[in-house]
Amino acid sequence: MGVNEDTLQLQDEFLSLAAVDNFEECYSRDIKDGLYFGLPLQPIIEAEKRLRMPVASAKSIAYFSMEYGLASSFYNCLVSSRTANADNKIQEHEVFSNYRLADYFFTLKSNKIMDLPIYSGGLGVLAGDTIKTMADYRLPAAAIGILWNTGYFRQRFWFKYGQVPEEMHWDPATYPGLIPLKNKIKISLKFEDIYLRLWKYYVYSYDRSSVVPLILLDSNVEENNEKVRHLTDQLYRSDNSWIKLMQRIILGMGGIVALKELKYNIDIFHLNEGHAIFAFVESVKGLDKNQIEEMRKHFVYTCHTPVEAGHDRFFSEDLNKIIKKEDYEVVDHFGREKSWIINLTMLSMKAASKINAVSHSHQKVMHLQFPKYEDRIKYVTNGVHSHTWISDRFMSLFKQYPGVFKDIQANPMILSRAGELKKDLKFRESLWQAHQANKEDICGFLSKWGLSKDVLTICWARRVAAYKRPSMIMQDVDRLIEIAKEYGPIQIIFAGKAHPKDNLGFTFINEMLERVDKLNGVYNLLKIIMLENYDISLAKMLTSGVDIWLNNPLPPFEASGTSGMKAILNGVIQVSTLDGWVAEAADKNIGKIFGYRSEEGKLSSEEDLHMPDDSKALYAALEEMAGLYYQTNNKGTVDLPSRWIDIMIDCLAAGADFNTYRMLDDYKRIVWNIP
Ligand SMILES: *Cc1c(COP(=O)(O)O)cnc(C)c1O
């Protein structure tokens, strides 16, 4: 057979496994010649076949999550031959700063393909990193999510007004790698049937030899009434309990029906947060008590937050109006908190056979919050996907030391040996240069603002939520200016979206914009840059190139946190409170730990942010770090033996523990029970 026939056969085989809607008109040019939007088609065929095999040797996993953070702008980029829809690109980022030469605002032009707009923050990025790692590990796995037709939201800063959320629009039909299937599924509810279209997006391993299919559910089909069609519009944007419940029902029940429709045989149903718990309700339809017990063994549940708003509660009567009697009885049995309240966290804990927190400190908090389940609540500390988050320059640096970082591609845990290079001046110099080059990328990106690679640069970037205390570093700007006068100038970069319904988060952004606005005539000492629309590609640039990654959540409310993990993989030093993953790295010399510590064995309040004391402690920490930084980087001349570079190396070594490979090894052992 000739090459053409071979690849034609691949295309046919693919189409027999994935019934692509509109194939001829829209996708036939991107799925041909053995390629799928530029990447190999063969691994897709293998994954599709493997998931359809009867459950046998290798246990298969279905991972359910409300959100997935996947950026095709810089990792395993899928490309389409169709002209990119302008809506699927990031056109610009607005910037707000204390730079006064022209205007407060400048716009950064950008032309990159936007992240798949189906996530809001860390939870989604973790889900994305998890399925990428499942592909790297060649696990038989599928992921289930929702196709959010209008994404999360687009953030605008308005002067004197703060963050203004704008609806975003994108075009799923032309997003590279995303394909609609002909398959439609039906969920039967009490008073109506609703229909969902299935989409697929294939997530490749780093070496592109295996994939995990991500199935996205979409209620925007003509069979549904207008209200139902809009259910999969916006992620986390509604307060309306009918909408919230229906979205959870779509993810859970819809997910199970979708897996059946695709003939995937699944062993383990992994619920990333309680949002997906209706998957259990769907799975036990028509089963007797013993069979339900048996089914529980197949369900595992990961809890991601100690914050009250993260636990879903609904009026039982609202749910009773939506789902059928037999389904309601299951929810009632497992998830009734009070006679009139259904609690999805409780439902998840009672239904799942395994429960885990996402860090050791989060496990302790969960034990206090849910003492009845203490024995069953384990922990698996989160991680980040090293292939996504280690910058190219650092990866090449590691590859220059194959004796130490042997096989780092497949095994980032080898980073634990970084300390062996501490005395190697050549390594220290290359490390510093790689860091400076990454930092120059940021300075180049923000060139209008005149940033310098030889100025201490601090970044705070993540979701803006009260417990993360975004404005802490701005509590006393005069103090920052004093530190800058004493040791050297400071550059601060800030980015993050506040949930539009989170009034407190919103207030933080206003407060910061106002403080930046009041800064006058100090631009040579203190530059503060606020970037709109934080996303994964900004995260990649910032976590790999600033000097200090600032993380100041109120302990013990950060279940894990992951952005600092991205930073340490690039030798970026931490200034952090003792919370989440940092508590497990505090003795690893990753930077400076400061501030309030929650009392062991006691649940403290989310209300008291400890802002005055902790901001003072932060300034003291920054003073020390600024001193050390300017001893290390003296106007561009680096002091290679400096303790700063020791800390950078210790950060790299700590990265061995905080990646998704270690995390999946733990899930296999502790939660999934697979070899
Ligand atoms: C990593 C990441 C987060 C999570 O940051 P935390 O500090 O863990 O809260 C949020 N948003 C984006 C875009 C990220 O890449």
PDB file of C-alpha atoms in Angstrom, residues 412-591:
ATOM      1  CA  PRO A 412      11.083  15.690  36.564  1.00  0.00           C
ATOM      2  CA  MET A 413      11.561  14.162  40.021  1.00  0.00           C
ATOM      3  CA  ILE A 414      15.239  14.077  39.086  1.00  0.00           C
ATOM      4  CA  LEU A 415      15.304  17.799  39.867  1.00  0.00           C
ATOM      5  CA  SER A 416      15.855  16.740  43.474  1.00  0.00           C
ATOM      6  CA  ARG A 417      19.517  16.435  42.482  1.00  0.00           C
ATOM      7  CA  ALA A 418      19.863  20.136  41.593  1.00  0.00           C
ATOM      8  CA  GLY A 419      21.706  20.740  44.876  1.00  0.00           C
ATOM      9  CA  GLU A 420      24.659  18.731  43.527  1.00  0.00           C
ATOM     10  CA  LEU A 421      25.382  21.636  41.210  1.00  0.00           C
ATOM     11  CA  LYS A 422      25.505  24.267  43.931  1.00  0.00           C
ATOM     12  CA  LYS A 423      29.271  24.483  43.867  1.00  0.00           C
ATOM     13  CA  ASP A 424      29.463  24.526  40.087  1.00  0.00           C
ATOM     14  CA  LEU A 425      30.090  28.166  39.183  1.00  0.00           C
ATOM     15  CA  LYS A 426      29.454  27.510  35.512  1.00  0.00           C
ATOM     16  CA  PHE A 427      26.019  26.117  36.363  1.00  0.00           C
ATOM     17  CA  ARG A 428      25.291  29.077  38.622  1.00  0.00           C
ATOM     18  CA  GLU A 429      26.203  31.447  35.847  1.00  0.00           C
ATOM     19  CA  SER A 430      24.106  29.623  33.234  1.00  0.00           C
ATOM     20  CA  LEU A 431      21.197  29.506  35.652  1.00  0.00           C
ATOM     21  CA  TRP A 432      21.410  33.226  36.255  1.00  0.00           C
ATOM     22  CA  GLN A 433      21.669  33.923  32.544  1.00  0.00           C
ATOM     23  CA  ALA A 434      18.671  31.741  31.765  1.00  0.00           C
ATOM     24  CA  HIS A 435      16.710  33.598  34.418  1.00  0.00           C
ATOM     25  CA  GLN A 436      17.796  36.991  33.128  1.00  0.00           C
ATOM     26  CA  ALA A 437      16.829  36.000  29.588  1.00  0.00           C
ATOM     27  CA  ASN A 438      13.365  34.952  30.773  1.00  0.00           C
ATOM     28  CA  LYS A 439      13.105  38.239  32.615  1.00  0.00           C
ATOM     29  CA  GLU A 440      14.059  40.117  29.480  1.00  0.00           C
ATOM     30  CA  ASP A 441      11.069  38.530  27.761  1.00  0.00           C
ATOM     31  CA  ILE A 442       8.830  40.209  30.317  1.00  0.00           C
ATOM     32  CA  CYS A 443      10.654  43.519  29.956  1.00  0.00           C
ATOM     33  CA  GLY A 444      10.303  43.226  26.186  1.00  0.00           C
ATOM     34  CA  PHE A 445       6.612  42.424  26.427  1.00  0.00           C
ATOM     35  CA  LEU A 446       6.165  45.493  28.624  1.00  0.00           C
ATOM     36  CA  SER A 447       8.714  47.595  26.761  1.00  0.00           C
ATOM     37  CA  LYS A 448       6.614  50.779  26.841  1.00  0.00           C
ATOM     38  CA  TRP A 449       6.859  50.762  30.604  1.00  0.00           C
ATOM     39  CA  GLY A 450      10.659  50.832  30.668  1.00  0.00           C
ATOM     40  CA  LEU A 451      11.179  47.828  32.935  1.00  0.00           C
ATOM     41  CA  SER A 452      14.733  46.718  33.561  1.00  0.00           C
ATOM     42  CA  LYS A 453      16.092  43.213  33.939  1.00  0.00           C
ATOM     43  CA  ASP A 454      18.393  44.481  36.656  1.00  0.00           C
ATOM     44  CA  VAL A 455      15.615  45.720  38.907  1.00  0.00           C
ATOM     45  CA  LEU A 456      14.034  43.511  41.568  1.00  0.00           C
ATOM     46  CA  THR A 457      10.742  42.325  40.110  1.00  0.00           C
ATOM     47  CA  ILE A 458       7.912  40.943  42.195  1.00  0.00           C
ATOM     48  CA  CYS A 459       4.739  39.382  40.849  1.00  0.00           C
ATOM     49  CA  TRP A 460       1.355  38.639  42.359  1.00  0.00           C
ATOM     50  CA  ALA A 461      -0.897  36.908  39.838  1.00  0.00           C
ATOM     51  CA  ARG A 462      -3.842  34.585  40.387  1.00  0.00           C
ATOM     52  CA  ARG A 463      -7.602  34.783  40.905  1.00  0.00           C
ATOM     53  CA  VAL A 464      -8.543  37.814  42.967  1.00  0.00           C
ATOM     54  CA  ALA A 465     -10.354  36.392  45.995  1.00  0.00           C
ATOM     55  CA  ALA A 466     -10.464  37.848  49.490  1.00  0.00           C
ATOM     56  CA  TYR A 467      -8.585  35.008  51.215  1.00  0.00           C
ATOM     57  CA  LYS A 468      -5.710  35.406  48.730  1.00  0.00           C
ATOM     58  CA  ARG A 469      -5.295  39.000  49.964  1.00  0.00           C
ATOM     59  CA  PRO A 470      -4.326  40.526  46.602  1.00  0.00           C
ATOM     60  CA  SER A 471      -3.725  44.063  47.827  1.00  0.00           C
ATOM     61  CA  MET A 472      -1.416  43.179  50.702  1.00  0.00           C
ATOM     62  CA  ILE A 473       1.744  44.541  49.078  1.00  0.00           C
ATOM     63  CA  MET A 474      -0.045  47.840  48.406  1.00  0.00           C
ATOM     64  CA  GLN A 475      -1.159  48.429  51.988  1.00  0.00           C
ATOM     65  CA  ASP A 476       1.626  50.928  52.607  1.00  0.00           C
ATOM     66  CA  VAL A 477       3.164  52.155  49.366  1.00  0.00           C
ATOM     67  CA  ASP A 478       5.295  54.696  51.238  1.00  0.00           C
ATOM     68  CA  ARG A 479       7.026  51.831  52.943  1.00  0.00           C
ATOM     69  CA  LEU A 480       7.699  50.247  49.555  1.00  0.00           C
ATOM     70  CA  ILE A 481       9.224  53.501  48.366  1.00  0.00           C
ATOM     71  CA  GLU A 482      11.444  53.624  51.467  1.00  0.00           C
ATOM     72  CA  ILE A 483      12.656  50.095  50.767  1.00  0.00           C
ATOM     73  CA  ALA A 484      13.347  51.083  47.164  1.00  0.00           C
ATOM     74  CA  LYS A 485      15.325  54.134  48.303  1.00  0.00           C
ATOM     75  CA  GLU A 486      17.368  52.100  50.718  1.00  0.00           C
ATOM     76  CA  TYR A 487      18.172  49.045  48.585  1.00  0.00           C
ATOM     77  CA  GLY A 488      17.230  49.708  44.991  1.00  0.00           C
ATOM     78  CA  PRO A 489      14.164  50.145  42.778  1.00  0.00           C
ATOM     79  CA  ILE A 490      11.254  47.748  42.689  1.00  0.00           C
ATOM     80  CA  GLN A 491       8.994  46.579  39.880  1.00  0.00           C
ATOM     81  CA  ILE A 492       5.671  44.995  40.766  1.00  0.00           C
ATOM     82  CA  ILE A 493       3.484  43.168  38.299  1.00  0.00           C
ATOM     83  CA  PHE A 494      -0.039  42.331  39.242  1.00  0.00           C
ATOM     84  CA  ALA A 495      -2.654  40.299  37.357  1.00  0.00           C
ATOM     85  CA  GLY A 496      -5.868  38.491  38.141  1.00  0.00           C
ATOM     86  CA  LYS A 497      -9.597  38.444  37.616  1.00  0.00           C
ATOM     87  CA  ALA A 498     -12.119  38.876  40.418  1.00  0.00           C
ATOM     88  CA  HIS A 499     -15.274  36.823  40.100  1.00  0.00           C
ATOM     89  CA  PRO A 500     -17.817  39.412  38.963  1.00  0.00           C
ATOM     90  CA  LYS A 501     -20.231  38.494  41.745  1.00  0.00           C
ATOM     91  CA  ASP A 502     -17.512  38.600  44.396  1.00  0.00           C
ATOM     92  CA  ASN A 503     -17.932  42.079  45.787  1.00  0.00           C
ATOM     93  CA  LEU A 504     -14.952  41.850  48.042  1.00  0.00           C
ATOM     94  CA  GLY A 505     -12.685  40.731  45.201  1.00  0.00           C
ATOM     95  CA  PHE A 506     -13.972  43.600  43.140  1.00  0.00           C
ATOM     96  CA  THR A 507     -13.165  46.008  45.975  1.00  0.00           C
ATOM     97  CA  PHE A 508      -9.568  44.804  46.070  1.00  0.00           C
ATOM     98  CA  ILE A 509      -9.080  45.698  42.431  1.00  0.00           C
ATOM     99  CA  ASN A 510     -10.558  49.155  42.981  1.00  0.00           C
ATOM    100  CA  GLU A 511      -8.350  49.685  45.993  1.00  0.00           C
ATOM    101  CA  MET A 512      -5.269  48.763  44.019  1.00  0.00           C
ATOM    102  CA  LEU A 513      -6.136  50.864  41.002  1.00  0.00           C
ATOM    103  CA  GLU A 514      -6.682  53.791  43.315  1.00  0.00           C
ATOM    104  CA  ARG A 515      -3.352  53.338  45.073  1.00  0.00           C
ATOM    105  CA  VAL A 516      -1.541  53.089  41.784  1.00  0.00           C
ATOM    106  CA  ASP A 517      -3.327  56.230  40.654  1.00  0.00           C
ATOM    107  CA  LYS A 518      -2.154  58.153  43.727  1.00  0.00           C
ATOM    108  CA  LEU A 519       1.511  57.342  43.168  1.00  0.00           C
ATOM    109  CA  ASN A 520       3.205  60.430  41.842  1.00  0.00           C
ATOM    110  CA  GLY A 521       6.738  61.087  40.727  1.00  0.00           C
ATOM    111  CA  VAL A 522       8.239  57.871  42.003  1.00  0.00           C
ATOM    112  CA  TYR A 523       8.330  55.899  38.780  1.00  0.00           C
ATOM    113  CA  ASN A 524      12.111  55.552  38.881  1.00  0.00           C
ATOM    114  CA  LEU A 525      11.820  53.876  42.303  1.00  0.00           C
ATOM    115  CA  LEU A 526       8.598  51.954  42.106  1.00  0.00           C
ATOM    116  CA  LYS A 527       6.836  50.720  39.006  1.00  0.00           C
ATOM    117  CA  ILE A 528       3.481  49.067  39.447  1.00  0.00           C
ATOM    118  CA  ILE A 529       1.960  47.399  36.432  1.00  0.00           C
ATOM    119  CA  MET A 530      -1.513  45.885  36.459  1.00  0.00           C
ATOM    120  CA  LEU A 531      -2.247  43.522  33.597  1.00  0.00           C
ATOM    121  CA  GLU A 532      -5.738  42.693  32.406  1.00  0.00           C
ATOM    122  CA  ASN A 533      -7.039  39.250  31.555  1.00  0.00           C
ATOM    123  CA  TYR A 534      -4.593  37.002  33.312  1.00  0.00           C
ATOM    124  CA  ASP A 535      -4.366  33.752  31.415  1.00  0.00           C
ATOM    125  CA  ILE A 536      -2.150  30.707  31.072  1.00  0.00           C
ATOM    126  CA  SER A 537       0.292  32.198  28.611  1.00  0.00           C
ATOM    127  CA  LEU A 538       0.762  35.283  30.802  1.00  0.00           C
ATOM    128  CA  ALA A 539       1.194  32.907  33.742  1.00  0.00           C
ATOM    129  CA  LYS A 540       3.878  31.063  31.825  1.00  0.00           C
ATOM    130  CA  MET A 541       5.819  34.242  31.111  1.00  0.00           C
ATOM    131  CA  LEU A 542       5.472  35.687  34.610  1.00  0.00           C
ATOM    132  CA  THR A 543       6.135  32.518  36.623  1.00  0.00           C
ATOM    133  CA  SER A 544       9.296  31.871  34.658  1.00  0.00           C
ATOM    134  CA  GLY A 545      10.835  35.309  34.652  1.00  0.00           C
ATOM    135  CA  VAL A 546      10.223  37.449  37.735  1.00  0.00           C
ATOM    136  CA  ASP A 547      12.580  37.450  40.719  1.00  0.00           C
ATOM    137  CA  ILE A 548      10.041  36.969  43.497  1.00  0.00           C
ATOM    138  CA  TRP A 549       6.771  35.087  43.296  1.00  0.00           C
ATOM    139  CA  LEU A 550       4.547  36.554  45.960  1.00  0.00           C
ATOM    140  CA  ASN A 551       1.919  34.311  47.544  1.00  0.00           C
ATOM    141  CA  ASN A 552       0.096  35.699  50.561  1.00  0.00           C
ATOM    142  CA  PRO A 553      -3.121  33.787  51.203  1.00  0.00           C
ATOM    143  CA  LEU A 554      -4.668  33.803  54.657  1.00  0.00           C
ATOM    144  CA  PRO A 555      -3.743  30.477  56.301  1.00  0.00           C
ATOM    145  CA  PRO A 556      -5.341  27.935  56.269  1.00  0.00           C
ATOM    146  CA  PHE A 557      -7.617  28.835  53.374  1.00  0.00           C
ATOM    147  CA  GLU A 558      -5.347  28.091  50.428  1.00  0.00           C
ATOM    148  CA  ALA A 559      -5.990  24.394  49.895  1.00  0.00           C
ATOM    149  CA  SER A 560      -2.868  24.044  47.810  1.00  0.00           C
ATOM    150  CA  GLY A 561      -2.082  26.807  45.338  1.00  0.00           C
ATOM    151  CA  THR A 562      -0.038  25.922  42.294  1.00  0.00           C
ATOM    152  CA  SER A 563       1.378  29.080  40.763  1.00  0.00           C
ATOM    153  CA  GLY A 564       4.397  29.073  43.082  1.00  0.00           C
ATOM    154  CA  MET A 565       5.158  25.541  41.883  1.00  0.00           C
ATOM    155  CA  LYS A 566       5.369  26.846  38.321  1.00  0.00           C
ATOM    156  CA  ALA A 567       7.789  29.495  39.568  1.00  0.00           C
ATOM    157  CA  ILE A 568      10.142  27.164  41.457  1.00  0.00           C
ATOM    158  CA  LEU A 569      10.510  24.975  38.350  1.00  0.00           C
ATOM    159  CA  ASN A 570      12.146  28.060  36.862  1.00  0.00           C
ATOM    160  CA  GLY A 571      14.241  28.928  39.890  1.00  0.00           C
ATOM    161  CA  VAL A 572      11.943  31.787  40.910  1.00  0.00           C
ATOM    162  CA  ILE A 573      12.140  32.554  44.616  1.00  0.00           C
ATOM    163  CA  GLN A 574       9.051  32.509  46.849  1.00  0.00           C
ATOM    164  CA  VAL A 575       7.899  35.059  49.370  1.00  0.00           C
ATOM    165  CA  SER A 576       4.913  33.366  50.924  1.00  0.00           C
ATOM    166  CA  THR A 577       2.724  32.819  53.917  1.00  0.00           C
ATOM    167  CA  LEU A 578       2.703  29.318  55.372  1.00  0.00           C
ATOM    168  CA  ASP A 579      -0.238  27.710  53.630  1.00  0.00           C
ATOM    169  CA  GLY A 580      -1.171  25.020  51.131  1.00  0.00           C
ATOM    170  CA  TRP A 581       1.745  23.410  49.314  1.00  0.00           C
ATOM    171  CA  VAL A 582       4.188  25.915  50.797  1.00  0.00           C
ATOM    172  CA  ALA A 583       3.789  24.290  54.214  1.00  0.00           C
ATOM    173  CA  GLU A 584       5.314  21.156  52.696  1.00  0.00           C
ATOM    174  CA  ALA A 585       8.218  23.086  51.195  1.00  0.00           C
ATOM    175  CA  ALA A 586       8.916  25.469  54.048  1.00  0.00           C
ATOM    176  CA  ASP A 587      12.048  23.588  55.111  1.00  0.00           C
ATOM    177  CA  LYS A 588      13.435  23.459  51.595  1.00  0.00           C
ATOM    178  CA  ASN A 589      14.884  26.967  51.479  1.00  0.00           C
ATOM    179  CA  ILE A 590      12.603  28.188  48.689  1.00  0.00           C
ATOM    180  CA  GLY A 591      12.608  31.805  49.833  1.00  0.00           C
TER     181      GLY A 591
END
